[in-house]
mmCIF file of C-alpha atoms and ligand atoms in Angstrom:
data_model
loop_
_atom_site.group_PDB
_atom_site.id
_atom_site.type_symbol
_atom_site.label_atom_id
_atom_site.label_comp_id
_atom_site.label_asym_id
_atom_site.label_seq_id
_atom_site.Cartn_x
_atom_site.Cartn_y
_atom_site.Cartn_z
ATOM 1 C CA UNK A 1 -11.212 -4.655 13.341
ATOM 2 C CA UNK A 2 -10.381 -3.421 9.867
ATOM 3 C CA UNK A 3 -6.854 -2.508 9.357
ATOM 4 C CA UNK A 4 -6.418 -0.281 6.198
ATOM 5 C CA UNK A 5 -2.947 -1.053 4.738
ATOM 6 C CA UNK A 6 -2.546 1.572 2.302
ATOM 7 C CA UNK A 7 -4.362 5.123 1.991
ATOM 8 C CA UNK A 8 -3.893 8.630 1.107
ATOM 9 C CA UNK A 9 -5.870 11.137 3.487
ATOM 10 C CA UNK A 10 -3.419 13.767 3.075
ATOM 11 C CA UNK A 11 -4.770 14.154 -0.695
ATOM 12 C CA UNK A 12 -6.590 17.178 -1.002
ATOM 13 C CA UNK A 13 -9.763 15.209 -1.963
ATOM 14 C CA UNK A 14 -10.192 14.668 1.675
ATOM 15 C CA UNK A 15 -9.758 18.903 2.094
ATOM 16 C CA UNK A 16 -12.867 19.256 2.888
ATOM 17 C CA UNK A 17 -14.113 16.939 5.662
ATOM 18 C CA UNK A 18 -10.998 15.318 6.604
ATOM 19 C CA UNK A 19 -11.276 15.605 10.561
ATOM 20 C CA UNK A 20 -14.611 14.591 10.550
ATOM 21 C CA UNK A 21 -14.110 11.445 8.582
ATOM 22 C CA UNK A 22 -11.131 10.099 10.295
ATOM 23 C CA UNK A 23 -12.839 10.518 13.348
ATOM 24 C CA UNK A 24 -15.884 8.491 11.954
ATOM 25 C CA UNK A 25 -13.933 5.509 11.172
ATOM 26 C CA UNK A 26 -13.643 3.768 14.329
ATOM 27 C CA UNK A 27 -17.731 3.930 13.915
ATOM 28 C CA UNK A 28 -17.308 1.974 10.776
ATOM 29 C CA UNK A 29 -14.633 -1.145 12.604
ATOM 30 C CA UNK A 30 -11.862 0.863 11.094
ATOM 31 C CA UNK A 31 -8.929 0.388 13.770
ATOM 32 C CA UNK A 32 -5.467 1.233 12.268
ATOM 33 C CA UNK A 33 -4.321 3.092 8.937
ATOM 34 C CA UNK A 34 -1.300 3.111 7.346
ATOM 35 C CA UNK A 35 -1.370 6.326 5.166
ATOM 36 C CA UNK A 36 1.418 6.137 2.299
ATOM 37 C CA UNK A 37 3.645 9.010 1.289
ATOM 38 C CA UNK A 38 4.012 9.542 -2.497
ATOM 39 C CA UNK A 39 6.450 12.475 -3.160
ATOM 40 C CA UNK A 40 8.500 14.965 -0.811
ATOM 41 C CA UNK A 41 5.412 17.235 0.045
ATOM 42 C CA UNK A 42 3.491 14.157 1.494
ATOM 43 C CA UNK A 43 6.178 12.680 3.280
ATOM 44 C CA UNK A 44 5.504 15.620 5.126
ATOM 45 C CA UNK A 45 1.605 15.586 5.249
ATOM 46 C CA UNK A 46 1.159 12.170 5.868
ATOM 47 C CA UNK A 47 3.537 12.290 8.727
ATOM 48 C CA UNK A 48 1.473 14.909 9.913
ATOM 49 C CA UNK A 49 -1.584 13.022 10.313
ATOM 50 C CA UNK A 50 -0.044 10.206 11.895
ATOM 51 C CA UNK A 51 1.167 12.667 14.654
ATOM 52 C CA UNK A 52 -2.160 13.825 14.805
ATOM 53 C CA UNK A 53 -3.900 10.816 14.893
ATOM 54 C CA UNK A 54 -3.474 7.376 17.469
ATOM 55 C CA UNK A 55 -4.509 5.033 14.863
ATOM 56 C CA UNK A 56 -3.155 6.303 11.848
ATOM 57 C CA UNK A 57 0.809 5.559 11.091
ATOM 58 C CA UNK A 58 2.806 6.305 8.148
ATOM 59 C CA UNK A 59 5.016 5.124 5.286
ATOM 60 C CA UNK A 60 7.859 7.358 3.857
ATOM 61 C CA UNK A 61 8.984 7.273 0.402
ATOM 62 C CA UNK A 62 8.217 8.825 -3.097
ATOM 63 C CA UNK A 63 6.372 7.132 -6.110
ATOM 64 C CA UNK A 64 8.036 6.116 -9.308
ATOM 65 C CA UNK A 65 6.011 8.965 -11.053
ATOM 66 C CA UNK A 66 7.500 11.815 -9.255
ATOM 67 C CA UNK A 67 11.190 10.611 -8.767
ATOM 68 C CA UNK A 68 12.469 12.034 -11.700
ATOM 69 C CA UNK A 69 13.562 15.221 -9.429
ATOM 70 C CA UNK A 70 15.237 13.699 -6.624
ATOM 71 C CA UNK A 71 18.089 13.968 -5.396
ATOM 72 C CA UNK A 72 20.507 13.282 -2.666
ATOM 73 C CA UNK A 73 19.332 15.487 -0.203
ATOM 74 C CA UNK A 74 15.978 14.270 -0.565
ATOM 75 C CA UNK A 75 16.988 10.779 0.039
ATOM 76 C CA UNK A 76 18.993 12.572 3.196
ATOM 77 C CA UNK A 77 15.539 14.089 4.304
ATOM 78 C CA UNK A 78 13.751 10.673 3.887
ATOM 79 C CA UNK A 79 16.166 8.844 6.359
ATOM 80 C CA UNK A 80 15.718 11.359 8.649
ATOM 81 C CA UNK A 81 11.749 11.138 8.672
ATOM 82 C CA UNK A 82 12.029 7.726 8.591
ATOM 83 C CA UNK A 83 13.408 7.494 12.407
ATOM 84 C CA UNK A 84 10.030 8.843 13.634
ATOM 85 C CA UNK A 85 8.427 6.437 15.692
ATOM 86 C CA UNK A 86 4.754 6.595 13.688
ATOM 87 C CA UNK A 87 7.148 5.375 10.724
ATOM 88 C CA UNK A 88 6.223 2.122 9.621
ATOM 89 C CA UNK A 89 7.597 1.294 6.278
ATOM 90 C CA UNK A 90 9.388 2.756 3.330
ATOM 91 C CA UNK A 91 6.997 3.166 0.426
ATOM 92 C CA UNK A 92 5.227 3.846 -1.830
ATOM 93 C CA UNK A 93 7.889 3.077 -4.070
ATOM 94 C CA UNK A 94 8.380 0.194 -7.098
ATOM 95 C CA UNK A 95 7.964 0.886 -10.974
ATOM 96 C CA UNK A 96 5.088 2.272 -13.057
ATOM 97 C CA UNK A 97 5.605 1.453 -17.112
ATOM 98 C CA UNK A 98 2.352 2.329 -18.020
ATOM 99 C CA UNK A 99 1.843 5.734 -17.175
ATOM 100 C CA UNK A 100 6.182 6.417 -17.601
ATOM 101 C CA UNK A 101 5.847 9.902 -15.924
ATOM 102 C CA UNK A 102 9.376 9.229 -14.762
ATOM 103 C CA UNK A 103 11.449 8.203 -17.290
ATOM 104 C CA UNK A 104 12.632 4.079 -16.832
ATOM 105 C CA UNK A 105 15.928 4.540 -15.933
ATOM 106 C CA UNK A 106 15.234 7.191 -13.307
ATOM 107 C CA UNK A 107 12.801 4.874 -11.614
ATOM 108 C CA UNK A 108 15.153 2.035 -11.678
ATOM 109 C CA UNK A 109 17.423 3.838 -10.096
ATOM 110 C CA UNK A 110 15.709 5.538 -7.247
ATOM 111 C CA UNK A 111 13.344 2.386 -6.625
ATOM 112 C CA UNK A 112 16.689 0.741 -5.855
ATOM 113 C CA UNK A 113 18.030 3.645 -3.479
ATOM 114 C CA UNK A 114 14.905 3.631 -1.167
ATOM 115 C CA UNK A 115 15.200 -0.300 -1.267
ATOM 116 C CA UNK A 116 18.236 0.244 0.018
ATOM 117 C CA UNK A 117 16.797 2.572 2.684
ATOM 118 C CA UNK A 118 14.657 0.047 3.844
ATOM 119 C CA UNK A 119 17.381 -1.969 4.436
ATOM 120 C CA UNK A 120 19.605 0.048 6.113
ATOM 121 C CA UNK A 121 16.836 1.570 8.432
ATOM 122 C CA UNK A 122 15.124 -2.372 8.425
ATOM 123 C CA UNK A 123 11.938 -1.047 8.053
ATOM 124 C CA UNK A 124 9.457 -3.340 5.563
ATOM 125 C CA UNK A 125 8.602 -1.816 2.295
ATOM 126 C CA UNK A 126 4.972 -0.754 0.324
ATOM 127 C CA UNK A 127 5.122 -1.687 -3.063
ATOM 128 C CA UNK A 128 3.690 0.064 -6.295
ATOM 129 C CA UNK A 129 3.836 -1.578 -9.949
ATOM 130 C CA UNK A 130 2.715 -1.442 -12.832
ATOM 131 C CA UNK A 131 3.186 -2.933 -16.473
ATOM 132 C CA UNK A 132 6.455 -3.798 -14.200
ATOM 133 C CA UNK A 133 5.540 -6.962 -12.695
ATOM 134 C CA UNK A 134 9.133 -9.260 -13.373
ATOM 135 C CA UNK A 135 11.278 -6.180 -12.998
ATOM 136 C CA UNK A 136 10.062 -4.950 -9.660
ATOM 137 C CA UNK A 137 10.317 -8.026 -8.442
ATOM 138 C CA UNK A 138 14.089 -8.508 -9.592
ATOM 139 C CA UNK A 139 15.110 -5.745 -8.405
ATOM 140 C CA UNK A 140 13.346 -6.526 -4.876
ATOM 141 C CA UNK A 141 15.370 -9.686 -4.936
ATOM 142 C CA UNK A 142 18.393 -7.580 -5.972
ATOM 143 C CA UNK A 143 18.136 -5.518 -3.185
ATOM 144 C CA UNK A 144 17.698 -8.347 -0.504
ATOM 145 C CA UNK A 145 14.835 -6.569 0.883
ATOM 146 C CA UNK A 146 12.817 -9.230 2.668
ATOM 147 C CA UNK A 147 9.416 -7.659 4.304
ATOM 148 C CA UNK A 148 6.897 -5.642 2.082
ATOM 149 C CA UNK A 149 3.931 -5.616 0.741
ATOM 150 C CA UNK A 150 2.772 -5.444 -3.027
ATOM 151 C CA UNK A 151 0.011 -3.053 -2.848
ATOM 152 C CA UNK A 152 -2.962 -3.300 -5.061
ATOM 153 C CA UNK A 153 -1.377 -6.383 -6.377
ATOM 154 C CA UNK A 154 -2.370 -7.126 -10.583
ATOM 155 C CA UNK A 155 0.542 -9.792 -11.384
ATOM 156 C CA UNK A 156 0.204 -13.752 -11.895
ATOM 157 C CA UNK A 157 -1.205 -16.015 -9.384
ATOM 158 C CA UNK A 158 2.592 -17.264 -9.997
ATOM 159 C CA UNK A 159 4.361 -14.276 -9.083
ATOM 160 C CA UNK A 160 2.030 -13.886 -5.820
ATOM 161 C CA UNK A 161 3.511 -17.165 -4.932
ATOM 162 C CA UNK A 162 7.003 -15.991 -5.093
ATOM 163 C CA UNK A 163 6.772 -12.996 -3.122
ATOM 164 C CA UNK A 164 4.584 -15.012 -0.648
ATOM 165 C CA UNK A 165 7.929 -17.389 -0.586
ATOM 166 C CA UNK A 166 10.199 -14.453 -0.160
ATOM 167 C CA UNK A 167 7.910 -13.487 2.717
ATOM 168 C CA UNK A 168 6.214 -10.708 1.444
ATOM 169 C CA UNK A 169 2.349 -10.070 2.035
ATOM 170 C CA UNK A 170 -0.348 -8.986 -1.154
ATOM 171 C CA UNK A 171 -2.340 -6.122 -0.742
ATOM 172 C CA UNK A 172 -6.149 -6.692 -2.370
ATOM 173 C CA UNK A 173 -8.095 -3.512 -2.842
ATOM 174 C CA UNK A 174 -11.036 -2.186 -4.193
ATOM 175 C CA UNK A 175 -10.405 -3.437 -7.915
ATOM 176 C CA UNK A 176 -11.192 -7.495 -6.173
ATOM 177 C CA UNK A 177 -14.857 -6.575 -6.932
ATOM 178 C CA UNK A 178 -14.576 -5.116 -10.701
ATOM 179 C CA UNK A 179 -15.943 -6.878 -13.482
ATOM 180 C CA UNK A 180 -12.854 -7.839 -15.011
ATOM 181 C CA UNK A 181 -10.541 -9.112 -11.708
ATOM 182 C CA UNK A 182 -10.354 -12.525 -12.870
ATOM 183 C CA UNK A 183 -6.604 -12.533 -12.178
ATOM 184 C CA UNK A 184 -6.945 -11.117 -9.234
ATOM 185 C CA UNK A 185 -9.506 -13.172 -7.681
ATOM 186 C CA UNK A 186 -7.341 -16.633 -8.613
ATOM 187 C CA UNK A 187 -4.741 -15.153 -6.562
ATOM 188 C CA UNK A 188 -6.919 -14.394 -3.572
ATOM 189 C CA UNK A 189 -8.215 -18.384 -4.228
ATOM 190 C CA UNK A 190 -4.467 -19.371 -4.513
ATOM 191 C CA UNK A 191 -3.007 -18.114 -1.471
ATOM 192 C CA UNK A 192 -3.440 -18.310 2.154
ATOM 193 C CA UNK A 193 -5.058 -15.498 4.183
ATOM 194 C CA UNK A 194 -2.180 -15.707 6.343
ATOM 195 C CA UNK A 195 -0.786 -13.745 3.390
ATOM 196 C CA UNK A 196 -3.112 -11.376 2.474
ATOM 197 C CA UNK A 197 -3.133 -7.470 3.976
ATOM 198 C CA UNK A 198 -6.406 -5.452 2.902
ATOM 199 C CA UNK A 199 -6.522 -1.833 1.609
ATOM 200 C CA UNK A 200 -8.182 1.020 -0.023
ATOM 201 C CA UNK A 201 -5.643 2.787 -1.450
ATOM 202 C CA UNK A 202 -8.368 5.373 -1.154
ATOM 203 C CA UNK A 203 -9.402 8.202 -2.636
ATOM 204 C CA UNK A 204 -8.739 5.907 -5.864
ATOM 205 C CA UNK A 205 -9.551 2.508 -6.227
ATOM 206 C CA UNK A 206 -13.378 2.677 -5.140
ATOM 207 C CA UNK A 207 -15.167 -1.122 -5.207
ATOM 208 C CA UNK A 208 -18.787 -2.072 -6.471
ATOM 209 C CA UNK A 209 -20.949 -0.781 -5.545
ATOM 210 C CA UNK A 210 -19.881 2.975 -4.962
ATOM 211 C CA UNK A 211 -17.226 2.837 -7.765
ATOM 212 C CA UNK A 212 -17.074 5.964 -9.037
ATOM 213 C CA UNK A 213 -17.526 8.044 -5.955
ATOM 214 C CA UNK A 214 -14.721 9.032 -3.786
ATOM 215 C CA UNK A 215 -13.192 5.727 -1.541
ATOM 216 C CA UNK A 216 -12.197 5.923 1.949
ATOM 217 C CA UNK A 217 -11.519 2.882 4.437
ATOM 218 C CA UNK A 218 -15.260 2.112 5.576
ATOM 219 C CA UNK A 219 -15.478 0.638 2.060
ATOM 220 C CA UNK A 220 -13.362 -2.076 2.828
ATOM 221 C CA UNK A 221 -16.323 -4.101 3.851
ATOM 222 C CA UNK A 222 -16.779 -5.005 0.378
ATOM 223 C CA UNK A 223 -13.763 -6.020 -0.002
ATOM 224 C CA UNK A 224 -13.766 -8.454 2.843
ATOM 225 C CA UNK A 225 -17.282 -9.588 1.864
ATOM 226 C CA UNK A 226 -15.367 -10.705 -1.669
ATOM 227 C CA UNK A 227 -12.424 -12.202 -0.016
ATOM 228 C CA UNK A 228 -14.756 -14.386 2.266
ATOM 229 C CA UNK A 229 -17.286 -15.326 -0.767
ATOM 230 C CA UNK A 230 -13.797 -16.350 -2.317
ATOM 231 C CA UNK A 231 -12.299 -18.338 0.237
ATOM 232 C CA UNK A 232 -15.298 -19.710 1.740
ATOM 233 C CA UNK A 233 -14.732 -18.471 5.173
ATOM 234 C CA UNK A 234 -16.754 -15.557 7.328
ATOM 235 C CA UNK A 235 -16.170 -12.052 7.028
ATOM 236 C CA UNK A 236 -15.011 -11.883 10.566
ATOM 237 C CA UNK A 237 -12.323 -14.275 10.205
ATOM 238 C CA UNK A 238 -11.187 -12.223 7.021
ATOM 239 C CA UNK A 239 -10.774 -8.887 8.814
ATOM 240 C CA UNK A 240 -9.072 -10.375 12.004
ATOM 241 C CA UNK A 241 -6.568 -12.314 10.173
ATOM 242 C CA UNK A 242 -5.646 -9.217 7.494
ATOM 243 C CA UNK A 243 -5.501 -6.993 10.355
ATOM 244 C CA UNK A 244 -3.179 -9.951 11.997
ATOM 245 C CA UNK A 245 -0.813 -9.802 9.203
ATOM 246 C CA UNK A 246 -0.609 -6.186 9.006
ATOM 247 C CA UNK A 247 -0.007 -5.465 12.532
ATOM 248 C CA UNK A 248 2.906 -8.188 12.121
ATOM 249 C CA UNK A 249 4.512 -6.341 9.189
ATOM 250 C CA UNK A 250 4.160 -3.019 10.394
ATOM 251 C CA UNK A 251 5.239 -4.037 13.984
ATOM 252 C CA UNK A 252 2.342 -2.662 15.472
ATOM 253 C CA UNK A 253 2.003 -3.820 19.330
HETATM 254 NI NI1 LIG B 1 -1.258 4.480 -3.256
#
């Protein structure tokens, strides 16, 4: 009962065998998928496959490294796909200061439009940020957006607690088992499971021990594996109550 909060399967790394592997995943205790949009064009595809596909739903919403061409009538477009009843969220959308392929004040701006979105249409939001952490979450606050999730989260075992008091969830991915995810596992230790939504983010993100190779949601096992060994409880009890918790914020019957 695995419930992959964030993935991309409309990324053309999936070109290839995509039908066959979505249709594998129930084999591997993969029940639900929230695939994320990223720019226009996936809002589009991603949408797609959660026509397509029972088990697989959809976010809408464009990534801080390709808003710097927005405009209006995109935002226009995005409120319109967003009333589709496989839409589950607004996102991914946030802040990304280390790779800056938007520039700053373009992603402050349009981060704080699609909040607004999310409002208006009261649909939770998916999270992205990075180098970002204090910002994002000001302008979260800002925006009196309420329900969300920080995917991939990489901040303080302090900030965690914040959003977890604001009543957001924290999305723990593949990079739980790298070598250097010391922060990351002293949030997992730090807050309740009750709190916690699992994801692959995949085709990035791959854990240990097939990091490197291309990810895809039957790898979550190892991250549940970590997150039990962590929290000293079985791996059952791990995917039941993340899948929980998503279904809850994604207000999935
Ligand atoms: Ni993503």
């Amino acid at each position: 009962m695995y419930f992959d909060s964030h993935a991309h399967y409309d990324d053309e790394r999936f070109e290839e065998d995509r039908e066959s592997l979505l249709e594998s995943l129930k084999e591997s205790g993969v029940d639900f998928v929230v695939n994320a949009a990223a720019d226009m064009s996936s809002c589009h595809t991603s949408l797609a496959l959660a026509e397509k596909y029972s088990f697989i739903y959809s976010s809408i919403g464009v990534h801080p490294h390709d808003v710097k061409d927005l405009t209006e009538a995109d935002l226009e477009e995005m409120k319109q796909l967003a009333a589709h009843k496989k839409v589950v969220a607004i996102g991914e959308i946030g802040l990304d200061y280390y790779y800056d392929n938007s520039p700053r004040e373009a992603q402050r701006t349009w981060f704080m439009k699609q909040l607004l979105l999310a409002k208006e249409l009261d649909l939770p939001v998916i999270i992205h940020s990075r180098e970002a952490s204090q910002e994002t979450f000001d302008l979260i606050v800002e925006s009196g957006v309420k329900e969300g999730v920080i995917h991939c989260f990489s901040g303080s075992y302090e900030l965690a607690k914040e959003y977890v008091k604001r009543g957001f969830y924290i999305g723990v991915g593949g990079s739980l088992t790298f070598k250097n995810a010391r922060k990351t596992v002293e949030v997992v230790e730090g807050i309740g499971l009750e709190h916690i939504l699992i994801e692959t983010d995949c085709p990035y993100l791959t854990p240990v021990p097939h990091r490197g190779k291309r990810n895809d949601s039957s790898y979550l096992k190892y991250i549940v594996q970590k997150i039990a060994e962590i929290k000293g409880v079985s791996e059952d009890e791990v995917a039941r109550i993340s899948c929980q918790n998503a279904k809850l914020l994604f207000r999935i019957g």
